[in-house]
Coordinates of C-alpha atoms in Angstrom, one line a residue:
M177 CA 26.5 40.6 68.4
S178 CA 29.3 38.5 69.9
I179 CA 30.6 38.5 73.4
N180 CA 33.7 40.3 72.1
D181 CA 31.6 43.1 70.7
V182 CA 29.8 43.5 74.1
S183 CA 33.2 43.5 75.8
S184 CA 34.4 46.3 73.5
I185 CA 31.3 48.4 74.2
F186 CA 31.8 47.9 77.9
G187 CA 35.5 48.8 77.5
F188 CA 34.8 52.0 75.6
L189 CA 32.1 53.1 78.1
G190 CA 34.4 52.3 81.0
G191 CA 37.3 54.2 79.3
L192 CA 35.0 57.1 78.6
G193 CA 34.0 57.2 82.3
M194 CA 37.6 57.1 83.5
F195 CA 38.6 59.8 81.0
L196 CA 35.8 62.1 82.1
Y197 CA 36.2 61.4 85.8
G198 CA 40.0 61.7 85.6
M199 CA 39.6 65.1 83.9
S200 CA 37.1 66.2 86.5
I201 CA 39.2 65.3 89.6
M202 CA 42.4 66.6 88.0
A203 CA 40.8 69.9 87.3
D204 CA 39.3 69.9 90.8
G205 CA 42.7 69.3 92.4
M206 CA 44.4 72.0 90.3
Q207 CA 41.6 74.5 91.1
K208 CA 42.1 73.8 94.9
T209 CA 45.8 74.4 94.5
A210 CA 45.5 77.7 92.6
G211 CA 41.9 78.7 93.3
S212 CA 42.8 81.1 96.1
R213 CA 44.9 83.0 93.6
M214 CA 42.1 83.3 91.0
S215 CA 40.5 86.3 92.7
S216 CA 43.9 88.1 92.9
F217 CA 44.4 87.2 89.2
L218 CA 41.1 88.9 88.4
G219 CA 42.0 91.8 90.7
M220 CA 44.9 92.5 88.4
L221 CA 42.6 93.2 85.5
T222 CA 42.4 96.7 84.2
N223 CA 41.2 97.8 80.8
N224 CA 44.3 96.1 79.4
R225 CA 42.5 93.5 77.2
L226 CA 45.8 91.7 76.4
L227 CA 46.3 91.1 80.1
A228 CA 42.7 89.9 80.3
I229 CA 43.3 87.4 77.5
A230 CA 46.4 86.1 79.3
L231 CA 44.6 85.7 82.6
G232 CA 41.6 84.0 80.8
A233 CA 44.0 81.5 79.2
L234 CA 45.8 80.9 82.5
I235 CA 42.7 80.3 84.5
T236 CA 41.2 77.9 81.9
A237 CA 44.5 76.0 81.7
I238 CA 44.3 75.5 85.5
I239 CA 40.6 74.4 85.7
Q240 CA 40.7 72.6 82.3
S241 CA 37.4 74.0 81.1
S242 CA 36.6 77.0 79.0
G243 CA 32.9 76.5 79.8
A244 CA 33.6 76.7 83.5
T245 CA 35.7 79.8 83.0
T246 CA 33.0 81.5 81.0
V247 CA 30.3 80.6 83.6
M248 CA 32.6 82.2 86.2
V249 CA 32.9 85.3 84.0
V250 CA 29.1 85.5 83.7
G251 CA 29.0 85.3 87.5
F252 CA 31.7 87.9 88.0
V253 CA 30.0 90.3 85.6
S254 CA 26.7 89.7 87.3
A255 CA 28.3 90.4 90.7
G256 CA 30.0 93.6 89.4
V257 CA 33.5 92.2 89.7
L258 CA 34.2 92.5 86.0
N259 CA 32.8 94.9 83.4
L260 CA 31.9 93.7 79.9
S261 CA 35.0 95.2 78.3
Q262 CA 37.2 93.2 80.7
A263 CA 35.0 90.1 80.3
V264 CA 35.4 89.9 76.5
G265 CA 39.2 89.6 77.0
V266 CA 38.9 86.8 79.5
I267 CA 36.5 84.9 77.2
M268 CA 39.0 85.2 74.3
G269 CA 41.7 83.9 76.6
A270 CA 39.5 81.0 77.8
N271 CA 39.3 79.7 74.3
I272 CA 43.1 79.6 74.1
G273 CA 43.5 78.0 77.5
T274 CA 41.1 75.1 76.6
T275 CA 43.6 73.8 74.0
I276 CA 45.9 72.6 76.8
T277 CA 43.7 69.6 77.4
A278 CA 43.9 68.6 73.7
W279 CA 47.7 68.7 73.9
I280 CA 47.6 66.5 77.1
V281 CA 45.5 63.9 75.2
S282 CA 47.7 64.0 72.1
M283 CA 50.8 63.3 74.2
S284 CA 50.4 59.6 73.6
Q285 CA 50.9 60.1 69.9
L286 CA 53.9 62.4 70.4
G287 CA 55.6 59.4 71.9
D288 CA 54.7 56.8 69.3
A289 CA 58.2 56.4 68.2
F290 CA 59.2 55.3 71.7
E291 CA 56.8 53.1 73.7
I292 CA 58.4 54.2 76.9
M293 CA 57.4 57.9 76.2
K294 CA 53.7 57.1 76.0
P295 CA 51.8 58.6 78.9
G296 CA 49.7 55.4 79.2
F297 CA 52.9 53.6 80.1
Y298 CA 53.3 55.7 83.2
A299 CA 49.6 56.0 84.0
P300 CA 49.5 53.1 86.6
L301 CA 52.6 54.5 88.3
I302 CA 51.1 58.0 88.4
I303 CA 47.9 56.7 89.9
G304 CA 49.8 54.6 92.5
I305 CA 51.9 57.5 93.7
G306 CA 48.9 59.8 93.7
A307 CA 46.9 57.3 95.8
L308 CA 49.8 57.0 98.3
L309 CA 50.0 60.7 98.7
L310 CA 46.2 61.1 99.1
I311 CA 46.0 58.4 101.8
F312 CA 49.2 58.8 103.7
A313 CA 50.4 62.4 103.2
K314 CA 49.6 64.8 106.1
G315 CA 49.9 68.1 104.4
Q316 CA 47.0 69.5 102.4
K317 CA 49.2 70.5 99.4
K318 CA 50.6 66.9 99.1
K319 CA 47.1 65.5 99.2
M320 CA 46.0 67.9 96.5
A321 CA 49.1 66.9 94.4
G322 CA 47.9 63.2 94.9
E323 CA 44.5 64.1 93.7
I324 CA 45.9 65.8 90.5
M325 CA 48.1 62.8 89.8
I326 CA 45.2 60.3 90.2
G327 CA 43.1 62.4 87.8
L328 CA 45.9 62.6 85.2
G329 CA 46.5 58.8 85.5
L330 CA 42.9 58.0 85.1
L331 CA 42.6 60.3 82.1
F332 CA 45.4 58.5 80.3
T333 CA 44.1 55.0 81.3
G334 CA 40.7 55.9 80.1
L335 CA 42.1 57.0 76.7
D336 CA 43.9 53.7 76.4
F337 CA 40.7 51.8 77.2
M338 CA 38.7 53.7 74.6
S339 CA 41.4 53.4 72.0
G340 CA 41.9 49.7 72.6
S341 CA 38.1 49.1 72.4
I342 CA 37.8 50.8 69.0
S343 CA 41.0 49.5 67.4
P344 CA 39.5 46.1 66.3
Y345 CA 36.8 48.0 64.3
T346 CA 39.0 50.6 62.5
D347 CA 38.4 48.9 59.2
A348 CA 34.6 48.7 59.6
P349 CA 32.8 50.5 56.7
I350 CA 30.4 52.3 59.1
F351 CA 33.2 54.6 60.4
S352 CA 34.5 55.5 57.0
R353 CA 31.0 56.2 55.7
A354 CA 30.0 58.2 58.7
F355 CA 33.0 60.5 58.7
A356 CA 32.9 60.9 54.9
F357 CA 29.3 61.9 55.2
L358 CA 30.1 64.4 58.0
G359 CA 33.1 65.7 56.1
G360 CA 30.8 66.5 53.1
N361 CA 28.2 68.3 55.2
P362 CA 29.8 71.2 57.1
L363 CA 26.6 72.2 58.9
L364 CA 25.9 68.7 60.1
G365 CA 29.5 68.2 61.2
M366 CA 29.3 71.4 63.3
M367 CA 25.9 70.4 64.7
I368 CA 27.2 67.0 65.8
G369 CA 30.3 68.6 67.5
A370 CA 28.1 71.2 69.2
L371 CA 25.5 68.6 70.4
V372 CA 28.1 66.2 71.9
T373 CA 29.9 69.1 73.6
A374 CA 26.6 70.5 75.0
L375 CA 25.7 67.0 76.4
L376 CA 29.1 66.5 78.0
Q377 CA 29.2 70.2 79.2
S378 CA 32.9 70.3 78.2
S379 CA 34.6 71.0 74.9
S380 CA 37.8 69.5 76.3
A381 CA 36.1 66.2 76.8
S382 CA 34.4 66.1 73.4
V383 CA 37.7 67.1 71.7
G384 CA 39.4 64.3 73.7
I385 CA 36.9 61.7 72.4
L386 CA 37.4 62.9 68.8
Q387 CA 41.2 62.6 69.3
T388 CA 40.8 59.1 70.6
L389 CA 38.9 58.1 67.4
A390 CA 41.6 59.9 65.4
M391 CA 44.3 57.8 67.1
N392 CA 42.8 54.8 65.4
R393 CA 42.9 56.5 62.0
I394 CA 39.2 56.5 61.3
V395 CA 38.6 60.3 61.3
T396 CA 38.9 62.3 58.0
T397 CA 40.5 65.8 58.0
N398 CA 37.4 67.6 56.8
A399 CA 35.1 65.9 59.3
A400 CA 37.5 66.6 62.2
I401 CA 37.7 70.3 61.2
Y402 CA 33.9 70.8 61.1
I403 CA 33.3 68.8 64.3
T404 CA 36.0 70.8 66.1
L405 CA 34.4 74.1 65.0
G406 CA 31.0 72.8 66.3
Q407 CA 32.6 71.8 69.6
N408 CA 33.7 75.4 70.1
I409 CA 30.1 76.5 69.6
G410 CA 28.9 73.8 72.0
S411 CA 31.2 75.0 74.7
C412 CA 29.0 78.2 74.9
V413 CA 25.9 76.2 75.9
T414 CA 26.9 76.0 79.6
A415 CA 27.3 79.7 79.9
M416 CA 24.1 80.4 78.0
L417 CA 22.1 78.2 80.3
S418 CA 23.8 79.7 83.3
S419 CA 22.9 83.2 82.2
A420 CA 19.3 82.4 81.6
G421 CA 18.1 83.5 85.0
G422 CA 20.6 86.3 85.4
S423 CA 20.8 90.0 84.8
R424 CA 20.9 91.6 81.3
T425 CA 24.7 92.1 81.8
A426 CA 25.2 88.4 82.6
K427 CA 23.2 87.5 79.4
R428 CA 25.4 89.9 77.4
A429 CA 28.6 88.2 78.7
A430 CA 27.3 84.8 77.5
V431 CA 26.2 86.2 74.2
M432 CA 29.7 87.6 73.6
H433 CA 31.2 84.1 74.1
L434 CA 28.7 82.6 71.6
T435 CA 29.2 85.4 69.1
F436 CA 33.0 85.0 69.3
N437 CA 32.8 81.3 68.6
V438 CA 30.1 81.5 65.9
I439 CA 32.1 84.1 64.0
G440 CA 35.2 81.8 64.2
A441 CA 33.2 78.8 63.1
L442 CA 31.8 80.7 60.1
V443 CA 35.2 82.1 59.0
F444 CA 37.0 78.8 59.3
G445 CA 34.1 76.8 58.0
I446 CA 33.9 78.8 54.8
L447 CA 37.7 78.7 54.4
G448 CA 37.8 74.9 55.1
F449 CA 35.0 74.3 52.6
V450 CA 36.9 76.2 49.8
V451 CA 40.2 74.4 50.7
F452 CA 38.6 70.9 50.8
A453 CA 36.8 71.6 47.5
V454 CA 40.1 72.4 45.8
M455 CA 42.0 69.6 47.6
P456 CA 39.6 66.6 47.9
A457 CA 42.5 64.2 48.6
F458 CA 43.5 66.3 51.6
A459 CA 39.9 66.5 52.8
A460 CA 39.5 62.7 52.7
S461 CA 42.9 61.9 54.4
H462 CA 43.1 60.7 57.9
I463 CA 44.0 63.1 60.7
N464 CA 45.7 62.2 64.0
A465 CA 45.4 63.5 67.5
V466 CA 48.4 65.9 67.3
Q467 CA 47.0 67.5 64.2
I468 CA 43.6 68.0 65.8
S469 CA 45.5 69.7 68.7
M470 CA 47.4 71.9 66.3
F471 CA 44.2 73.0 64.5
H472 CA 42.4 73.6 67.7
T473 CA 45.2 75.9 68.9
V474 CA 45.7 77.7 65.6
F475 CA 41.9 78.3 65.3
N476 CA 41.6 79.9 68.7
L477 CA 44.8 81.9 68.4
T478 CA 43.9 83.2 64.9
M479 CA 40.3 84.2 66.0
T480 CA 41.7 86.0 69.1
F481 CA 44.2 87.8 66.9
L482 CA 41.5 88.8 64.3
L483 CA 38.8 89.8 66.8
F484 CA 41.1 91.4 69.4
P485 CA 40.7 95.0 67.9
F486 CA 36.9 94.5 67.7
G487 CA 36.4 93.7 71.4
D488 CA 34.3 96.9 72.0
Q489 CA 32.2 96.0 68.9
L490 CA 31.5 92.6 70.4
V491 CA 30.3 94.3 73.6
K492 CA 28.0 96.7 71.6
L493 CA 26.7 93.7 69.5
S494 CA 25.7 91.9 72.7
G495 CA 23.8 95.0 73.8
I496 CA 21.8 94.8 70.5
V497 CA 21.1 91.1 70.8
V498 CA 20.1 91.3 74.5
K499 CA 17.5 94.2 74.5
E500 CA 17.2 96.6 77.4
T501 CA 14.1 95.7 79.6
P502 CA 12.3 98.0 82.0
E503 CA 13.9 97.8 85.4
E504 CA 11.8 95.8 87.8
N505 CA 11.4 96.0 91.6
L506 CA 12.3 99.7 91.8
D507 CA 11.0 99.8 95.3
A508 CA 13.1 96.8 96.4
D509 CA 15.5 97.4 99.2
K510 CA 18.8 98.6 97.7
E511 CA 21.0 96.7 100.1
M512 CA 19.1 93.5 99.4
V513 CA 19.3 93.9 95.7
E514 CA 23.1 94.3 95.9
T515 CA 23.4 91.2 98.1
V516 CA 21.2 89.1 95.7
R517 CA 23.4 90.3 92.8
H518 CA 26.7 89.4 94.5
L519 CA 25.6 86.0 95.9
D520 CA 25.5 84.6 92.3
E521 CA 25.7 80.8 92.3
R522 CA 27.5 80.9 89.0
I523 CA 30.7 81.6 90.8
F524 CA 30.5 78.2 92.5
E525 CA 32.6 77.2 89.5
S526 CA 35.4 78.7 91.5
P527 CA 34.9 77.6 95.2
A528 CA 37.8 79.8 96.4
F529 CA 36.1 82.9 94.9
A530 CA 32.7 81.8 96.3
V531 CA 34.2 81.7 99.8
E532 CA 35.8 85.1 99.3
T533 CA 32.5 86.5 98.0
A534 CA 30.7 85.2 101.0
A535 CA 33.2 86.8 103.3
L536 CA 32.8 90.2 101.5
E537 CA 29.0 89.9 101.9
V538 CA 29.4 89.2 105.6
V539 CA 31.5 92.4 105.8
H540 CA 28.7 94.2 103.9
M541 CA 26.1 92.9 106.4
G542 CA 28.4 94.0 109.2
Q543 CA 28.6 97.5 107.7
I544 CA 24.8 97.8 107.4
T545 CA 24.4 96.6 111.0
M546 CA 27.1 99.2 112.1
K547 CA 25.0 102.0 110.6
N548 CA 22.0 100.7 112.4
V549 CA 23.8 100.6 115.8
R550 CA 24.9 104.3 115.2
R551 CA 21.3 105.2 114.2
S552 CA 19.9 103.6 117.4
L553 CA 22.4 105.5 119.5
D554 CA 21.5 108.8 117.7
A555 CA 17.9 108.1 118.5
I556 CA 18.8 107.7 122.2
F557 CA 20.8 110.9 122.3
T558 CA 18.5 113.1 120.1
G559 CA 15.1 111.5 120.8
S560 CA 14.4 111.3 117.0
L561 CA 11.5 108.9 116.3
D562 CA 12.5 109.0 112.6
E563 CA 15.8 107.4 113.5
V564 CA 13.8 104.7 115.4
Q565 CA 11.7 103.9 112.4
D566 CA 14.8 103.6 110.2
V567 CA 16.3 101.2 112.7
Y568 CA 13.2 99.0 112.5
K569 CA 13.2 99.0 108.7
T570 CA 16.9 98.2 108.4
E571 CA 16.6 95.4 111.0
K572 CA 14.2 93.6 108.6
T573 CA 16.9 93.9 105.9
I574 CA 19.5 92.5 108.3
D575 CA 17.3 89.5 109.2
N576 CA 16.7 88.8 105.4
M577 CA 20.5 89.0 104.8
E578 CA 21.1 86.5 107.6
K579 CA 18.8 84.1 105.9
M580 CA 20.2 84.6 102.4
L581 CA 23.9 84.4 103.6
T582 CA 23.2 81.3 105.7
E583 CA 21.6 79.5 102.7
Y584 CA 24.5 80.6 100.5
L585 CA 27.1 79.4 102.9
I586 CA 25.4 76.0 103.2
K587 CA 25.8 75.6 99.4
V588 CA 29.4 76.9 99.5
D589 CA 30.2 74.4 102.3
N590 CA 29.2 71.6 100.0
L591 CA 31.7 72.6 97.3
S592 CA 35.1 71.1 97.0
L593 CA 37.1 73.1 99.5
T594 CA 40.4 72.9 101.2
E595 CA 40.6 72.5 105.0
R596 CA 41.3 76.2 105.5
Q597 CA 38.4 77.2 103.3
K598 CA 36.1 74.9 105.3
R599 CA 37.3 76.6 108.5
V600 CA 36.6 80.1 107.0
V601 CA 33.1 79.0 105.9
N602 CA 32.4 77.6 109.3
N603 CA 33.5 80.8 111.0
L604 CA 31.4 82.9 108.5
F605 CA 28.3 80.9 109.7
Y606 CA 29.1 82.0 113.3
S607 CA 29.9 85.6 112.1
V608 CA 26.5 86.0 110.4
S609 CA 24.8 84.8 113.6
D610 CA 26.8 87.3 115.7
I611 CA 26.1 90.2 113.4
E612 CA 22.4 89.4 113.4
R613 CA 22.4 89.4 117.2
I614 CA 24.1 92.8 117.1
G615 CA 21.3 93.9 114.9
D616 CA 18.8 92.7 117.5
H617 CA 20.6 94.7 120.2
A618 CA 20.4 97.8 118.0
E619 CA 16.7 97.2 117.7
N620 CA 16.4 96.9 121.5
L621 CA 18.3 100.2 121.8
A622 CA 15.8 101.9 119.4
E623 CA 12.9 100.5 121.4
Q624 CA 14.4 102.1 124.6
A625 CA 14.8 105.4 122.7
E626 CA 11.1 105.2 121.6
Y627 CA 10.0 104.4 125.2
M628 CA 11.9 107.4 126.5
V629 CA 10.3 109.7 124.0
N630 CA 6.8 108.3 124.6
H631 CA 7.1 108.5 128.4
K632 CA 9.1 111.8 128.4
L633 CA 12.0 110.3 130.3
D634 CA 15.5 112.0 130.5
F635 CA 18.9 111.0 131.9
T636 CA 21.0 113.3 134.1
Q637 CA 23.8 115.2 132.4
T638 CA 26.4 112.9 134.0
G639 CA 24.4 109.8 132.9
M640 CA 24.3 111.0 129.3
K641 CA 28.1 111.7 129.4
D642 CA 28.8 108.2 130.7
L643 CA 26.5 106.7 128.1
K644 CA 28.3 108.6 125.3
A645 CA 31.7 107.2 126.6
I646 CA 30.7 103.6 126.6
S647 CA 28.8 104.0 123.3
D648 CA 32.0 105.3 121.6
S649 CA 34.0 102.3 122.9
V650 CA 31.3 99.8 121.7
V651 CA 31.2 101.4 118.2
C652 CA 35.0 101.3 117.9
S653 CA 35.0 97.7 119.0
F654 CA 32.5 96.7 116.4
Q655 CA 34.1 98.8 113.6
H656 CA 37.5 97.1 114.3
A657 CA 35.8 93.7 114.2
I658 CA 34.4 94.4 110.8
D659 CA 37.9 95.7 109.6
A660 CA 39.5 92.5 110.9
R661 CA 37.2 90.4 108.8
R662 CA 37.7 92.7 105.8
T663 CA 41.5 92.9 105.9
G664 CA 42.6 90.0 108.1
N665 CA 44.7 92.5 110.1
M666 CA 45.8 91.2 113.5
D667 CA 46.1 94.8 114.8
S668 CA 42.3 95.2 114.4
V669 CA 41.8 91.9 116.3
R670 CA 44.0 93.1 119.2
K671 CA 42.1 96.5 119.3
V672 CA 38.8 94.7 119.6
S673 CA 40.1 92.8 122.6
Q674 CA 41.3 96.0 124.2
Y675 CA 37.9 97.7 123.6
E676 CA 36.1 94.7 125.0
D677 CA 38.0 94.9 128.3
D678 CA 37.4 98.6 128.4
V679 CA 33.6 98.2 127.8
D680 CA 33.3 95.5 130.5
S681 CA 35.0 97.8 133.0
Q682 CA 32.9 100.7 132.0
E683 CA 29.7 98.7 132.1
E684 CA 30.4 97.5 135.7
E685 CA 31.4 101.0 136.8
L686 CA 28.4 102.7 135.2
R687 CA 26.0 100.2 136.8
E688 CA 27.4 100.9 140.3
K689 CA 27.4 104.7 139.7
H690 CA 23.8 104.6 138.4
I691 CA 22.6 102.6 141.4
E692 CA 24.2 105.3 143.6
R693 CA 22.3 108.0 141.8
L694 CA 19.0 106.1 142.2
S695 CA 19.7 105.7 145.9
A696 CA 20.4 109.4 146.2
G697 CA 17.1 110.2 144.4
K698 CA 19.0 112.0 141.6
C699 CA 17.4 109.9 138.9
E700 CA 13.9 108.6 138.2
P701 CA 13.4 104.9 138.7
S702 CA 11.8 104.5 135.3
A703 CA 14.7 106.2 133.6
G704 CA 17.1 104.1 135.7
V705 CA 15.7 100.8 134.4
V706 CA 16.1 102.1 130.8
F707 CA 19.7 103.2 131.4
L708 CA 20.6 99.8 132.8
D709 CA 19.0 98.1 129.8
I710 CA 20.9 100.3 127.4
I711 CA 24.3 99.6 128.9
S712 CA 23.5 95.9 129.0
N713 CA 22.7 95.9 125.3
L714 CA 25.9 97.8 124.6
E715 CA 28.0 95.4 126.5
R716 CA 26.4 92.5 124.6
I717 CA 27.2 94.2 121.3
S718 CA 30.8 94.4 122.4
D719 CA 30.8 90.7 123.3
H720 CA 29.6 89.8 119.8
A721 CA 32.2 92.1 118.2
Y722 CA 34.8 90.2 120.3
N723 CA 33.5 86.9 118.9
L724 CA 33.8 88.2 115.3
A725 CA 37.4 89.2 115.9
G726 CA 38.1 85.8 117.5
Y727 CA 36.9 84.0 114.3
V728 CA 39.4 86.0 112.2
K729 CA 42.2 85.2 114.7
D730 CA 41.3 81.5 114.4
E731 CA 41.8 81.6 110.7
M732 CA 45.2 83.3 111.1

């Protein structure tokens, strides 16, 4: 092996690295730009499968990976955001959207007639402008545009490196023999395509490599067709692996994707075998990058058109493949089960959606804690020990949710986020802590209620009336704080501030009035201590509610 051969190998590997890295950071930048809209896209989904296909194609075109889209779909299905009927449409659309990358790669051959039209000609300029934007631009959107430009430039530069490294060897017999062998063995061709795609975790990347080889006129038509069909099957591997530890519904979503692509590979594989047998000269002819893009697009559009009416059958078939299993952990806490289901790490493929999911679960935690606050107050006013026990039980759930949400937010914080998303995640950390402290105060209130029952203590009629008034204000304050996080409504933030001022005034006034009652001998000292402790806990709940609203205000 000569030094030139070693240099060519290094050049190919370096080009491959630039191509894959460029695709990754371009997709990352595009996802940051449009990621916040993805959840609203999905929110538009109804049972209109045509709309689901369009949205699946659009999201995949944005994030440049059908595998990533399908992994997200698996996560959304697992989290209950999508049902299987909606998911099958998104999966069909994902296969169409992934063809965009193939067309980007083939642009260099679209401009062969004019050197100046080649993307590789502009690649250094695109990288230069992108770097300047990334380093010197102040706005977040401009920085993201720079990131996309650098990724696109690296992608084209990597393609040029790979193509240039292979070009001296285009006449080598090994290439013609290898592709002739693969072209004559449909199953082997599909297996090679599926294996390379599974290893790269991206059908877009593996199709791009095949197109680079085709640019140098060393790929036969029949081999390219079979390999491309295999690449579509290989794109299912990521979602299949992702669903392995998920629910039955998540597994069914992944199986639907695999079934769709396997049926397509069988249909086109058999059709191709017949055509190539009748037209051997066409089978052995060389294919170029543009023609691969055309086949990739025609294949996915045709299979979507053919299987569109059979979406419900695909859903039923997935139910047959993934058998129903006896439900486990029937005694598990219902709220915890829901939280575990929603905090699905598969949706990390969409950082924007992961942030939104975390925010929704913080609201969920707040609603559970609100019920516990109401329960503890009912225990005080009614003397019910059953309510006290329910408060203690739910407090354990709140503590577990705090731990789970904190661990989840740490992982979300390490994703590729915009500055605003990072601020939201940071505030969610604080929100979880404040809600957990409110849960602790609710438990303290329940303990006071239990103490009153066990020691047969009562408050005066006036004391109970005053306690009811401040309790109502505290509950309203906390409820508006939860609403502020859920809706981002500034009116709710302002109402929390008003209730906080009201609670502070009431707490001070009640403390003075109660001391007067104690001095006049109208109240038992033991009951007086409990009363003061209760209003102190209520005032602290209002303080934490004020903090929760403040975080939302900070994000506005």
